[in-house]
mmCIF file of C-alpha atoms in Angstrom:
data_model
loop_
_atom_site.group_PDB
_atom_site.id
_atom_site.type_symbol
_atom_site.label_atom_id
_atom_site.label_comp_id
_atom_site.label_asym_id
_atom_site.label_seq_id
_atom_site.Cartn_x
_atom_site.Cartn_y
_atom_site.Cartn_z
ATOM 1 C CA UNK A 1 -16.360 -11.473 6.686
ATOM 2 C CA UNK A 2 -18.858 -9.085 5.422
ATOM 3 C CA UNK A 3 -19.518 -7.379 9.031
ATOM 4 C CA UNK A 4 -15.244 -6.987 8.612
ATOM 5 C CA UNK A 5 -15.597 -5.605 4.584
ATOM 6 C CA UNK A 6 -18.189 -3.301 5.848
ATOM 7 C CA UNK A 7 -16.307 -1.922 8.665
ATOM 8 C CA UNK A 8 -13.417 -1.465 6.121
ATOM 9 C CA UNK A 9 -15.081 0.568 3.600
ATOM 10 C CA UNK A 10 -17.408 2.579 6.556
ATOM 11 C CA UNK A 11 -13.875 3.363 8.280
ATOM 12 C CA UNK A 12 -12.614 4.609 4.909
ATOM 13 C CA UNK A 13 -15.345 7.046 3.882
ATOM 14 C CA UNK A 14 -15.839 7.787 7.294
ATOM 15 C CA UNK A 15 -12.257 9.814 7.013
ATOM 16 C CA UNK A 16 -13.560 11.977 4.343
ATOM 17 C CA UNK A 17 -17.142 13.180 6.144
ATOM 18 C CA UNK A 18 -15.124 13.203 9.762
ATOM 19 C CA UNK A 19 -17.778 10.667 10.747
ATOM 20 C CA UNK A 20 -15.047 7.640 11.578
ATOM 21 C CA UNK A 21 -14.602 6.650 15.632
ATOM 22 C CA UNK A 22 -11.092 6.345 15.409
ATOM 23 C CA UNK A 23 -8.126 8.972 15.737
ATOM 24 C CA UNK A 24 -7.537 10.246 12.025
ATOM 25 C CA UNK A 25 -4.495 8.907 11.291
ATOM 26 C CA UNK A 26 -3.954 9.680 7.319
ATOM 27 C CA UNK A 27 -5.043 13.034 8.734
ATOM 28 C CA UNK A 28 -1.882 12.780 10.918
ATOM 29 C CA UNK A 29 -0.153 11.438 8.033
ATOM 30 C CA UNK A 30 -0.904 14.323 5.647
ATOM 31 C CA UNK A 31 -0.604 17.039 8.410
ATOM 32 C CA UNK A 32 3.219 16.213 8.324
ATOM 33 C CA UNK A 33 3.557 16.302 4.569
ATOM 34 C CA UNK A 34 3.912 20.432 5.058
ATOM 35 C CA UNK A 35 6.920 19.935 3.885
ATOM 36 C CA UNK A 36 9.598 21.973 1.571
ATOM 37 C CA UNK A 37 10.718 20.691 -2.159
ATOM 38 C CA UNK A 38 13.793 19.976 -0.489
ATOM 39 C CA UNK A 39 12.593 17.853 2.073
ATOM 40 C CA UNK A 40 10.275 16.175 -0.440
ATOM 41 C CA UNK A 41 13.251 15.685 -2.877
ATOM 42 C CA UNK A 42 15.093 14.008 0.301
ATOM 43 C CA UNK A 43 12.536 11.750 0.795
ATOM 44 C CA UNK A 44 11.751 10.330 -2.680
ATOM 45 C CA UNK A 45 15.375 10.317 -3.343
ATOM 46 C CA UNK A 46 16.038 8.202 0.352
ATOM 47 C CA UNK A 47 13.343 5.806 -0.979
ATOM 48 C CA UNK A 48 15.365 5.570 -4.242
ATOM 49 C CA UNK A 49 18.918 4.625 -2.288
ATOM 50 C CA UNK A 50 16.799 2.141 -0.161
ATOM 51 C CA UNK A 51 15.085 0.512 -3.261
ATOM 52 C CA UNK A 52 18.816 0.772 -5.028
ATOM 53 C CA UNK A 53 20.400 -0.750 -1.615
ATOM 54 C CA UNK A 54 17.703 -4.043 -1.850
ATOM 55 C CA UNK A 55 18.309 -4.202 -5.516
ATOM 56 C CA UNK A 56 22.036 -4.545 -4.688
ATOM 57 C CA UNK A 57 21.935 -7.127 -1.873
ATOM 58 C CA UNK A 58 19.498 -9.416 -4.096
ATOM 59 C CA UNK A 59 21.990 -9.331 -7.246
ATOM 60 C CA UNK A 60 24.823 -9.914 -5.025
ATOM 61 C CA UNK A 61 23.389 -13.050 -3.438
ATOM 62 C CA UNK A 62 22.426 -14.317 -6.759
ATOM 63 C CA UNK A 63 25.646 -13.674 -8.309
ATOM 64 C CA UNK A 64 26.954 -15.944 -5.120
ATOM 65 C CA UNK A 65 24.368 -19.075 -5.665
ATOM 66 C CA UNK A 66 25.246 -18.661 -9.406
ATOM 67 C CA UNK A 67 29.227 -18.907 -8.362
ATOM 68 C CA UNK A 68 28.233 -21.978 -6.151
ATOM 69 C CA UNK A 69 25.689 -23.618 -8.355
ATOM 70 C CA UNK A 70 27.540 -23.027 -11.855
ATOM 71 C CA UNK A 71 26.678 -26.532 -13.763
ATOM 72 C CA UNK A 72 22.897 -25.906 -12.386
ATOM 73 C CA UNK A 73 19.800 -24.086 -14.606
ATOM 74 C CA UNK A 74 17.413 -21.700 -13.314
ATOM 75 C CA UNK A 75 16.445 -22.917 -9.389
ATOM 76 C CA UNK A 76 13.650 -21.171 -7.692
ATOM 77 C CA UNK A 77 16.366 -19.596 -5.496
ATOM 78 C CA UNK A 78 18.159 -18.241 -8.350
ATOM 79 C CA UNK A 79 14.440 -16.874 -9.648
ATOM 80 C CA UNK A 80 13.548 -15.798 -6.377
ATOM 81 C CA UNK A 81 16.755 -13.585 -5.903
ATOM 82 C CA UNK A 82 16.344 -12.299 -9.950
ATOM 83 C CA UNK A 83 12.658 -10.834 -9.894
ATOM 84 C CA UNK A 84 14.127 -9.216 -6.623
ATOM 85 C CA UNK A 85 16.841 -7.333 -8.144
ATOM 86 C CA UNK A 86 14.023 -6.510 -11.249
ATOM 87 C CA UNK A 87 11.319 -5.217 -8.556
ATOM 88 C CA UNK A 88 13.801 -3.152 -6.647
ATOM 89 C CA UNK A 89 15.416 -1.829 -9.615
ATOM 90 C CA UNK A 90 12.598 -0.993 -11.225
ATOM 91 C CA UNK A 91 11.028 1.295 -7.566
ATOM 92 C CA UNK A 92 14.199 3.132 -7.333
ATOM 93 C CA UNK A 93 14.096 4.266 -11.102
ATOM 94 C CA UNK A 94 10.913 5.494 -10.224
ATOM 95 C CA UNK A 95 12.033 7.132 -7.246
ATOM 96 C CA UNK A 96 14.530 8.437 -8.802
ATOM 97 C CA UNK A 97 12.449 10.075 -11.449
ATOM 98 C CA UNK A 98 9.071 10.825 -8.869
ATOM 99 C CA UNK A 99 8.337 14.482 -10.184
ATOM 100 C CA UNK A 100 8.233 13.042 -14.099
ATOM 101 C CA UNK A 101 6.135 9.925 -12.940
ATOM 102 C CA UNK A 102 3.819 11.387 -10.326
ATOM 103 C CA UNK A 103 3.077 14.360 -12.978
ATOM 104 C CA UNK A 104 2.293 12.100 -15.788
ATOM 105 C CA UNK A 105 -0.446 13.699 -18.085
ATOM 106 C CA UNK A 106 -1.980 9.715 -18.783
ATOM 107 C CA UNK A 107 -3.468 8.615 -15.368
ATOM 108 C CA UNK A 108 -3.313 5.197 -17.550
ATOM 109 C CA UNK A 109 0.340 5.338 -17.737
ATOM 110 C CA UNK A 110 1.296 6.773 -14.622
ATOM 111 C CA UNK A 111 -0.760 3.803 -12.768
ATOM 112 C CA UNK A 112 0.820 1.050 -14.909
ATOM 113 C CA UNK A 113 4.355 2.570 -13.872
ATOM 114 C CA UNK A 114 2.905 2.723 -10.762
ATOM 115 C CA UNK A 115 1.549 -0.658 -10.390
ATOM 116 C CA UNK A 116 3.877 -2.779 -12.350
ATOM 117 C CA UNK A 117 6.631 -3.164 -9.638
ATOM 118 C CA UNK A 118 3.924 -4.438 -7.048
ATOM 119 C CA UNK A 119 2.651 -6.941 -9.366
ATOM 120 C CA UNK A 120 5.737 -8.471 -10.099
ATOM 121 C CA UNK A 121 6.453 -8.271 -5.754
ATOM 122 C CA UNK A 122 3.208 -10.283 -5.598
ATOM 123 C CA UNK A 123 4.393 -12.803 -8.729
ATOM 124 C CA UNK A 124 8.332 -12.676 -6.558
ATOM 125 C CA UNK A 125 7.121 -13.590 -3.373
ATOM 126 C CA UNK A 126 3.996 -16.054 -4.162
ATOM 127 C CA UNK A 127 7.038 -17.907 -6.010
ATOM 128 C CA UNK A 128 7.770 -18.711 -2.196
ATOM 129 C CA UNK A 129 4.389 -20.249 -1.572
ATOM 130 C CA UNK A 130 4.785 -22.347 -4.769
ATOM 131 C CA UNK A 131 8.280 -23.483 -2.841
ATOM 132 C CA UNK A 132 6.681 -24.282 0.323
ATOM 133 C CA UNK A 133 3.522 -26.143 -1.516
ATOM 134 C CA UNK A 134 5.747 -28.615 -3.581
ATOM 135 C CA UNK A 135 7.790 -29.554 -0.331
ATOM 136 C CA UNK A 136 4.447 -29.928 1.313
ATOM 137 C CA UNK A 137 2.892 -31.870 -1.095
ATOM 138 C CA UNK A 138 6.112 -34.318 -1.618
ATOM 139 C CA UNK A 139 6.579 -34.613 2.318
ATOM 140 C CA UNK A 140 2.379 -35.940 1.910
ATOM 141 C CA UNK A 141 3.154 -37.987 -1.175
ATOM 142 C CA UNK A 142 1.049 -35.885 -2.792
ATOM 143 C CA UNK A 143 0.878 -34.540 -6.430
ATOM 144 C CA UNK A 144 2.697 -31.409 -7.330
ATOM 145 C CA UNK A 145 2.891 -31.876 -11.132
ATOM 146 C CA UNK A 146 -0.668 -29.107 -11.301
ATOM 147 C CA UNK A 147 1.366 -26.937 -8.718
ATOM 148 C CA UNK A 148 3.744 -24.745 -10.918
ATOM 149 C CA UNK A 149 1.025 -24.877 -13.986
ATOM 150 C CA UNK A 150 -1.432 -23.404 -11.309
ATOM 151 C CA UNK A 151 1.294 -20.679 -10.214
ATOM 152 C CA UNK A 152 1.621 -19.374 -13.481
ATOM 153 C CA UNK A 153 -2.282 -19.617 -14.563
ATOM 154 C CA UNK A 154 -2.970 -17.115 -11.391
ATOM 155 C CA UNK A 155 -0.364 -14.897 -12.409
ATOM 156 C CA UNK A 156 -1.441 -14.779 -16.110
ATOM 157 C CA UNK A 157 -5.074 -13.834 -14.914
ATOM 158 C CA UNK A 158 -3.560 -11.107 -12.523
ATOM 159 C CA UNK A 159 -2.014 -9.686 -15.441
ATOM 160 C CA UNK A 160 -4.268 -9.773 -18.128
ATOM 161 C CA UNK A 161 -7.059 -8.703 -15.068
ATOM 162 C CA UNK A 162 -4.467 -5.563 -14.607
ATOM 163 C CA UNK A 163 -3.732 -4.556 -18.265
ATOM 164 C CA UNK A 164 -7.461 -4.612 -18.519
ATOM 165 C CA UNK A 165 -7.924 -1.856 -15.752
ATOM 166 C CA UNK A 166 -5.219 0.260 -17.269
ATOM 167 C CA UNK A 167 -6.738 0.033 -20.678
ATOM 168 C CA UNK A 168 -9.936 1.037 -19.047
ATOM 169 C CA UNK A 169 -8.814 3.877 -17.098
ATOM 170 C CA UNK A 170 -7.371 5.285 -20.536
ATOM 171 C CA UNK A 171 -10.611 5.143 -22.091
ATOM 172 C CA UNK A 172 -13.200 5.116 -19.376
ATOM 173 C CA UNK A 173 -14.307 6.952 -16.233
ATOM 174 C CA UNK A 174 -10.823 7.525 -14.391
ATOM 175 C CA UNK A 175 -12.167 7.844 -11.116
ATOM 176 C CA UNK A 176 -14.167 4.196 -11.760
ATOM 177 C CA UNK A 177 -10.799 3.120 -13.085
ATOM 178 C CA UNK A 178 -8.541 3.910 -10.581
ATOM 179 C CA UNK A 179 -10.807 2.345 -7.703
ATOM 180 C CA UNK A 180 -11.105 -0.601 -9.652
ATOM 181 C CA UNK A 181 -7.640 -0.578 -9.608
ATOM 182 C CA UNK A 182 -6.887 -0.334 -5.731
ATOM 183 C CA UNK A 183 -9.660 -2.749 -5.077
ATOM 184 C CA UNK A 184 -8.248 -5.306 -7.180
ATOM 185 C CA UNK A 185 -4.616 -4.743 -5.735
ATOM 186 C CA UNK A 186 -6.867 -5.354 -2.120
ATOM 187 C CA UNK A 187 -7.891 -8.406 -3.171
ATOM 188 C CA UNK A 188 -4.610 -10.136 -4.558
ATOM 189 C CA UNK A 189 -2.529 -9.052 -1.767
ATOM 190 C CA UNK A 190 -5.252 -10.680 0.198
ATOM 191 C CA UNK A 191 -5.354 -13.675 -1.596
ATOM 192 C CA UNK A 192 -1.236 -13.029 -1.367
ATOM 193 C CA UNK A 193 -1.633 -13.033 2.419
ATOM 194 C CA UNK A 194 -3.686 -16.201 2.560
ATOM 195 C CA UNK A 195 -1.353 -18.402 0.877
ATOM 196 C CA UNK A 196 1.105 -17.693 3.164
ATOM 197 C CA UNK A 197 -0.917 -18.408 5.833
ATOM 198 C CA UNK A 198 -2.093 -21.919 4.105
ATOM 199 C CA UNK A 199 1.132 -23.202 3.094
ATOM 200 C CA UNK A 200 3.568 -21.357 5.379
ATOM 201 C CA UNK A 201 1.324 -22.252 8.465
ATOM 202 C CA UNK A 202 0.816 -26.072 7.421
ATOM 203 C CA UNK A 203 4.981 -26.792 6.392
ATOM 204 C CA UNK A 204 5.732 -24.870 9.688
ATOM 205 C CA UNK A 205 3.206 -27.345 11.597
ATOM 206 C CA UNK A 206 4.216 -30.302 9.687
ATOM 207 C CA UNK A 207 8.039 -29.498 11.110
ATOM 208 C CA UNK A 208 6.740 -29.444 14.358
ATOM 209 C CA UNK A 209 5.499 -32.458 14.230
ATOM 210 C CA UNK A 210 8.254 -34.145 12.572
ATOM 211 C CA UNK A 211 9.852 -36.314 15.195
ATOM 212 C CA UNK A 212 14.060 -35.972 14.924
ATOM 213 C CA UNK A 213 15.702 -33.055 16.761
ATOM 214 C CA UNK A 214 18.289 -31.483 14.794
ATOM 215 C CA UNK A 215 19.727 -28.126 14.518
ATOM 216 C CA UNK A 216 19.247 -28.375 10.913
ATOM 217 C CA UNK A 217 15.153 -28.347 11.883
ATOM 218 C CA UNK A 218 15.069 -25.998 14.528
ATOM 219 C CA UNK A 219 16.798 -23.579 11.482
ATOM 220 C CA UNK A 220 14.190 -24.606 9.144
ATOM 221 C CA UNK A 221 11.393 -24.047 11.308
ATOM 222 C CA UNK A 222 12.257 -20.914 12.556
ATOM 223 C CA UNK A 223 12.320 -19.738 8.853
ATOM 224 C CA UNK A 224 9.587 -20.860 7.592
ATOM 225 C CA UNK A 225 7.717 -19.057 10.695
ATOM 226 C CA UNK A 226 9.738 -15.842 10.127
ATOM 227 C CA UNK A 227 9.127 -15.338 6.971
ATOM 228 C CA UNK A 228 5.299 -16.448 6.924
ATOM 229 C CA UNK A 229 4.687 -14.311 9.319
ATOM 230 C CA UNK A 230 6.502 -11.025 7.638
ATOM 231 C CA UNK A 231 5.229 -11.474 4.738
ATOM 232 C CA UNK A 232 1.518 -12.426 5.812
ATOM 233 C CA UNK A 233 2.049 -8.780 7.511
ATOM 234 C CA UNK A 234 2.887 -6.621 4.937
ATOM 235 C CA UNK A 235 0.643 -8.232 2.492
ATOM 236 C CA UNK A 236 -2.738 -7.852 4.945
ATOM 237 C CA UNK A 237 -0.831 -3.901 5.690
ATOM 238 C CA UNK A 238 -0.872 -3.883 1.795
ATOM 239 C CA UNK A 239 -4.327 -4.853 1.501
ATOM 240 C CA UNK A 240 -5.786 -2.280 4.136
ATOM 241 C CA UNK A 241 -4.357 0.441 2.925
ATOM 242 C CA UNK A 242 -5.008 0.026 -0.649
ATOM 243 C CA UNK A 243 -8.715 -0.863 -0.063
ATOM 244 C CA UNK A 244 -8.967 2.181 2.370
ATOM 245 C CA UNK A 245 -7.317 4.669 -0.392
ATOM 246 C CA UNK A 246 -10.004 3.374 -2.861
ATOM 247 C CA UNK A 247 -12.280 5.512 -1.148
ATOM 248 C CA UNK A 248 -10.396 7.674 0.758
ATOM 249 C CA UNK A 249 -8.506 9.940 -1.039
ATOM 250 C CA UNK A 250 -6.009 10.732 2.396
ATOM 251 C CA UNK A 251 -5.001 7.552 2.093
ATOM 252 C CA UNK A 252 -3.605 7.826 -1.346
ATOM 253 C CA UNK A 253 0.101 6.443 -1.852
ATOM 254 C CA UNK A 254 0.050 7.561 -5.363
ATOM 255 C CA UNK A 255 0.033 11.254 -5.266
ATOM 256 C CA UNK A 256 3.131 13.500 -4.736
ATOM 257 C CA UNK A 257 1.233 15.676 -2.403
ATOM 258 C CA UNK A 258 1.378 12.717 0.333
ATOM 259 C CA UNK A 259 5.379 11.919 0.615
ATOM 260 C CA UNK A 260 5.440 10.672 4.188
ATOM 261 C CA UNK A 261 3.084 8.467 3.645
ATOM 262 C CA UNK A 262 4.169 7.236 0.698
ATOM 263 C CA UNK A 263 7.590 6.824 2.730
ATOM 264 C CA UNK A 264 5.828 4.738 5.502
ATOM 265 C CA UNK A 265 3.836 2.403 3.241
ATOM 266 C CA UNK A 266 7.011 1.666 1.197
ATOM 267 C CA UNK A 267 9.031 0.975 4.040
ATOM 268 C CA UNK A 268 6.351 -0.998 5.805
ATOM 269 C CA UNK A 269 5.117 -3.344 2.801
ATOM 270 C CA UNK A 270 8.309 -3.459 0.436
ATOM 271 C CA UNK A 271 11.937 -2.758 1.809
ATOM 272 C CA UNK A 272 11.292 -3.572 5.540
ATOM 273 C CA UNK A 273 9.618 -7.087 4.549
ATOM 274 C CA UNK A 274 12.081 -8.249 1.629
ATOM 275 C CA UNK A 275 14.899 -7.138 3.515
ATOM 276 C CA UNK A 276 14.511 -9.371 7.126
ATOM 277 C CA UNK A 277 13.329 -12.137 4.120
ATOM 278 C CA UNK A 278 16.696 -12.069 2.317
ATOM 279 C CA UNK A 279 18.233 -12.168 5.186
ATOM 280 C CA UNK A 280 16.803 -14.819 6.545
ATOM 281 C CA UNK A 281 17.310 -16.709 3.638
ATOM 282 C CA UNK A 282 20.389 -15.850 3.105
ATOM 283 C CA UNK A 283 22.384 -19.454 3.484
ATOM 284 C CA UNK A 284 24.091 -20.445 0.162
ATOM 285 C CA UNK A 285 23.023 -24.182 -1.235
ATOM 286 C CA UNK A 286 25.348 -27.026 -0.846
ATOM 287 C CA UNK A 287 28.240 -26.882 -3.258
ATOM 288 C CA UNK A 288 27.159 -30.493 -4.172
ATOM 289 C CA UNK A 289 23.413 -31.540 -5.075
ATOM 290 C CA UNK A 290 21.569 -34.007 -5.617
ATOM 291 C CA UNK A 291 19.236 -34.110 -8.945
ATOM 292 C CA UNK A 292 15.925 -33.047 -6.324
ATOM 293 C CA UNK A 293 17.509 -31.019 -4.987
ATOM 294 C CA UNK A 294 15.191 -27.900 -3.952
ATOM 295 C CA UNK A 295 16.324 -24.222 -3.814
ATOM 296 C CA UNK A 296 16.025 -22.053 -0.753
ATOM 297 C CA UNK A 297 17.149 -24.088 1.921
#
């Protein structure tokens, strides 16, 4: 693990001193961002449609499970489907509006607009992992009343870890700030990444294992694989590129001066990801339910 962190950050300032063994590829990146106001307008503004477009298919399907599941509260589904309307919403506003929030005069507050949307991706889709732990831990006989308190303890230190950065970059060293700030968005898409890989990877071996052929299964399993595996993705993609833009500059997603890579990281960690995920969760509950019954299957 260290040998890999140091490779990381040597691979990452090695861009900057042209010291790096490997083709240059933010160099590529960049080298393509010659690019007229119009054609940057066009591509901030396609971003915008595409976060709009998400935003739209997430409402819709919850308006659909609220239609089916009138008499029932608040499911995880219903959740699920709500924070991805608010995420998506919330990037294509910003889109919408990129020269006013990349030109910000506060660094503090252009990094909180910034950053706020990915935070609440990371609270939208952990929410998932928290799904797939309580069915674990019931199909175990195991506790799960410490599972949701957990959920929202980790989220409340993410948060108050996050406004604690931004308050510091408006009063400290930027620079310091704004590392801190990539470097911590490393380390909980990371930590993002690995619960997937716990509790996606152990329900999708525990259905594997679980001796009754149905179709019903064979549906179930191949979900539960799908989506642990595109989300494991774009969280580790997440996670690389944010830790290698702490240091290299190239790599930066949050300047206006890089839009084509801004439109490749986007497409690759966000829209791609949570689209192929709605999808494949797309099935509507059972009109009638039992009172355990469990959202999203």
């Amino acid at each position: 693990m260290v040998k890999s962190t140091s490779f990381v950050l040597q691979l990452a300032k090695g861009y900057d001193n042209g010291t790096a063994g490997v083709p240059p590829i933010f160099d590529w990146f960049n080298g393509m961002t010659e690019v007229s106001y119009y054609e940057k307008q066009a591509i901030f503004y396609s971003l915008c449609a595409a976060y709009a477009f998400v935003s739209i298919i997430a409402l819709v399907q919850l308006i659909r499970i609220q239609l089916r599941l009138s008499g029932i509260g608040w499911t995880t589904q219903k959740v699920f489907h709500l924070m991805n309307f608010v995420v998506f919403g919330l990037r294509a506003i910003l889109f919408g509006f990129y020269s006013g929030v990349f030109n910000l005069k506060s660094k503090a507050l252009e990094m909180m607009l910034l950053d706020l949307p990915g935070l609440l991706f990371f609270s939208t889709y952990t929410l998932l992992v928290l799904f797939w732990a309580e069915i674990f831990h019931q199909a175990r006989n195991l506790p799960i009343d410490k599972l949701r308190p957990a959920y929202y303890a980790v989220n409340a230190v993410v948060y108050f870890i996050q406004i604690c950065i931004w308050i510091f970059i408006s009063v400290g060293p930027v620079s310091a700030g704004v590392e801190t700030a990539k470097l911590f968005f490393a380390v909980i898409s990371f930590t993002a990444a690995l619960g997937f890989v716990m509790y996606g990877g152990r329900l999708f071996a525990m259905l594997r294992r679980f001796p009754i052929e149905s179709r019903g299964r064979q549906k179930k399993l191949h979900e539960v694989g799908f989506v642990t595996g595109i989300c494991c993705i774009c969280f580790m993609i997440r996670c690389i590129m944010v830790a290698i833009s702490a240091f290299n500059g190239k790599a930066d997603v949050d300047v206006i001066d890089h839009p084509v890579l801004i439109l490749f990281y986007y497409m690759v960690v966000e829209i791609l990801p949570s689209i192929l995920v709605l999808f494949i969760l797309r099935k509507l509950p059972p009109k009638r339910v039992s009172e355990q019954y469990h959202p999203i299957q």
